[in-house]
mmCIF file of C-alpha atoms in Angstrom:
data_model
loop_
_atom_site.group_PDB
_atom_site.id
_atom_site.type_symbol
_atom_site.label_atom_id
_atom_site.label_comp_id
_atom_site.label_asym_id
_atom_site.label_seq_id
_atom_site.Cartn_x
_atom_site.Cartn_y
_atom_site.Cartn_z
ATOM 1 C CA MET A 1 7.295 14.266 7.596
ATOM 2 C CA ASN A 2 7.996 10.833 6.140
ATOM 3 C CA ASP A 3 5.888 8.236 4.876
ATOM 4 C CA LEU A 4 3.960 7.994 8.148
ATOM 5 C CA PHE A 5 1.376 10.580 7.299
ATOM 6 C CA TYR A 6 0.293 8.517 4.069
ATOM 7 C CA ARG A 7 0.349 5.081 5.741
ATOM 8 C CA ARG A 8 -2.049 6.555 8.744
ATOM 9 C CA LEU A 9 -4.293 8.363 6.123
ATOM 10 C CA LYS A 10 -4.543 5.153 3.895
ATOM 11 C CA ASP A 11 -5.358 3.369 7.257
ATOM 12 C CA LEU A 12 -8.123 5.514 8.153
ATOM 13 C CA ILE A 13 -9.518 5.271 4.424
ATOM 14 C CA GLU A 14 -9.668 1.631 4.814
ATOM 15 C CA LYS A 15 -11.149 1.320 8.070
ATOM 16 C CA SER A 16 -13.913 3.891 6.773
ATOM 17 C CA GLY A 17 -14.992 1.351 4.533
ATOM 18 C CA LYS A 18 -14.960 4.112 1.443
ATOM 19 C CA SER A 19 -12.722 4.372 -1.337
ATOM 20 C CA ALA A 20 -10.231 7.035 -1.484
ATOM 21 C CA ASN A 21 -12.098 8.663 -4.375
ATOM 22 C CA GLN A 22 -15.336 8.688 -2.359
ATOM 23 C CA ILE A 23 -14.077 10.470 0.296
ATOM 24 C CA GLU A 24 -12.481 13.076 -1.918
ATOM 25 C CA ARG A 25 -15.939 13.523 -3.617
ATOM 26 C CA GLU A 26 -17.173 14.170 -0.044
ATOM 27 C CA LEU A 27 -14.615 16.715 0.708
ATOM 28 C CA GLY A 28 -14.570 18.377 -2.441
ATOM 29 C CA TYR A 29 -11.129 17.414 -3.462
ATOM 30 C CA PRO A 30 -9.982 16.551 -6.773
ATOM 31 C CA ARG A 31 -9.825 12.903 -8.009
ATOM 32 C CA ASN A 32 -6.548 11.149 -6.578
ATOM 33 C CA SER A 33 -5.618 14.206 -4.263
ATOM 34 C CA LEU A 34 -5.383 11.857 -1.284
ATOM 35 C CA SER A 35 -3.486 9.095 -3.275
ATOM 36 C CA ASN A 36 -1.127 11.659 -4.304
ATOM 37 C CA TYR A 37 0.400 11.788 -0.675
ATOM 38 C CA LYS A 38 2.176 8.416 -1.290
ATOM 39 C CA LEU A 39 4.692 10.243 -3.305
ATOM 40 C CA GLY A 40 5.713 12.091 -0.157
ATOM 41 C CA GLY A 41 3.632 15.198 -0.468
ATOM 42 C CA GLU A 42 2.426 17.067 2.774
ATOM 43 C CA PRO A 43 -0.881 18.208 3.407
ATOM 44 C CA SER A 44 -1.723 22.133 4.150
ATOM 45 C CA GLY A 45 -2.457 22.986 7.165
ATOM 46 C CA ILE A 46 -6.325 23.314 6.233
ATOM 47 C CA ARG A 47 -6.349 19.928 4.707
ATOM 48 C CA LEU A 48 -4.887 18.376 7.649
ATOM 49 C CA ILE A 49 -7.294 20.046 10.028
ATOM 50 C CA VAL A 50 -10.577 18.899 7.280
ATOM 51 C CA LEU A 51 -8.945 15.353 7.447
ATOM 52 C CA SER A 52 -8.352 15.202 10.926
ATOM 53 C CA GLU A 53 -12.029 16.211 11.599
ATOM 54 C CA TYR A 54 -13.380 13.794 8.837
ATOM 55 C CA PHE A 55 -11.778 10.895 10.298
ATOM 56 C CA ASN A 56 -12.072 12.022 13.932
ATOM 57 C CA VAL A 57 -8.270 11.864 15.046
ATOM 58 C CA SER A 58 -5.721 14.519 16.019
ATOM 59 C CA PRO A 59 -3.978 16.327 13.435
ATOM 60 C CA LYS A 60 -0.807 15.263 15.284
ATOM 61 C CA TYR A 61 -1.982 11.661 15.103
ATOM 62 C CA LEU A 62 -1.992 12.073 11.105
ATOM 63 C CA ILE A 63 1.425 13.542 10.953
ATOM 64 C CA GLY A 64 3.219 11.280 13.547
ATOM 65 C CA LEU A 65 3.505 13.432 16.673
ATOM 66 C CA ILE A 66 1.384 11.125 18.490
ATOM 67 C CA ASP A 67 0.495 7.474 18.242
ATOM 68 C CA ASP A 68 -3.004 7.403 19.625
ATOM 69 C CA PRO A 69 -5.503 8.402 17.155
ATOM 70 C CA ALA A 70 -7.976 9.068 20.134
ATOM 71 C CA ASN A 71 -5.807 10.761 22.316
ATOM 72 C CA SER A 72 -8.188 12.960 24.538
ATOM 73 C CA SER A 73 -5.639 15.340 25.537
ATOM 74 C CA THR A 74 -4.961 16.418 22.081
ATOM 75 C CA MET A 75 -8.471 16.340 20.688
ATOM 76 C CA ILE A 76 -11.145 18.577 21.938
ATOM 77 C CA LEU A 77 -14.053 17.619 19.484
ATOM 78 C CA SER A 78 -16.988 17.359 21.997
ATOM 79 C CA ASN A 79 -19.252 20.517 22.036
ATOM 80 C CA GLU A 80 -19.296 20.515 26.074
ATOM 81 C CA HIS A 81 -18.938 24.421 26.000
ATOM 82 C CA ASN A 82 -21.222 24.832 22.892
ATOM 83 C CA ASP A 83 -18.477 26.081 20.910
ATOM 84 C CA SER A 84 -18.204 25.093 17.181
ATOM 85 C CA PRO A 85 -16.139 22.486 16.084
ATOM 86 C CA PRO A 86 -13.631 24.497 14.491
ATOM 87 C CA ILE A 87 -13.098 26.633 17.790
ATOM 88 C CA ASN A 88 -12.898 23.355 19.574
ATOM 89 C CA ILE A 89 -9.954 22.201 17.044
ATOM 90 C CA PHE A 90 -8.269 25.760 17.403
ATOM 91 C CA LYS A 91 -8.043 25.022 21.190
ATOM 92 C CA CYS A 92 -6.219 21.838 20.472
ATOM 93 C CA LEU A 93 -3.528 23.386 18.745
ATOM 94 C CA THR A 94 0.083 24.674 19.881
ATOM 95 C CA HIS A 95 0.601 28.571 20.044
ATOM 96 C CA LYS A 96 2.824 28.205 16.628
ATOM 97 C CA GLU A 97 -0.223 26.051 15.046
ATOM 98 C CA LYS A 98 -2.433 29.020 15.721
ATOM 99 C CA LYS A 99 -0.104 31.461 14.347
ATOM 100 C CA GLU A 100 0.089 29.549 11.164
ATOM 101 C CA MET A 101 -3.703 28.993 11.165
ATOM 102 C CA CYS A 102 -4.117 32.768 11.602
ATOM 103 C CA LEU A 103 -1.641 33.453 8.489
ATOM 104 C CA ILE A 104 -3.696 30.879 6.467
ATOM 105 C CA CYS A 105 -6.837 32.679 7.227
ATOM 106 C CA GLN A 106 -5.513 36.112 6.655
ATOM 107 C CA LYS A 107 -4.352 34.966 3.422
ATOM 108 C CA TRP A 108 -7.569 33.474 2.510
ATOM 109 C CA LEU A 109 -9.546 36.689 3.396
ATOM 110 C CA PHE A 110 -7.233 38.564 1.686
ATOM 111 C CA PHE A 111 -7.406 36.698 -1.750
ATOM 112 C CA GLU A 112 -11.132 35.574 -1.405
ATOM 113 C CA TYR A 113 -12.642 39.129 -0.242
ATOM 114 C CA GLN A 114 -9.787 41.482 -1.271
ATOM 115 C CA VAL A 115 -9.777 42.583 2.544
ATOM 116 C CA ASP A 116 -6.868 44.607 3.340
ATOM 117 C CA LEU A 117 -5.265 43.474 6.567
#
């Protein structure tokens, strides 16, 4: 991933009319965590999804795989089937992304609750 993620994130922050620090507070992130992406860092899978939900864009848009932030073929954020927003986002992921998300969730369960998987 190049600096496209940061440029798109910065643009979305500006369009929101809020400061990066205000958004960080709303999301519970440490101060300057969003600004630090200008140094070329990559977001975790979970942070990528949280940011895409916050700005109502596709994760694929944020990382530069598509150019249309509202591409409806990659976003299913409506609640037309009464699914929760996380379920709708999960449905949008590729098979590889779903596997990665499952691994992240398994690790979280293990460390958060010491659940043996």
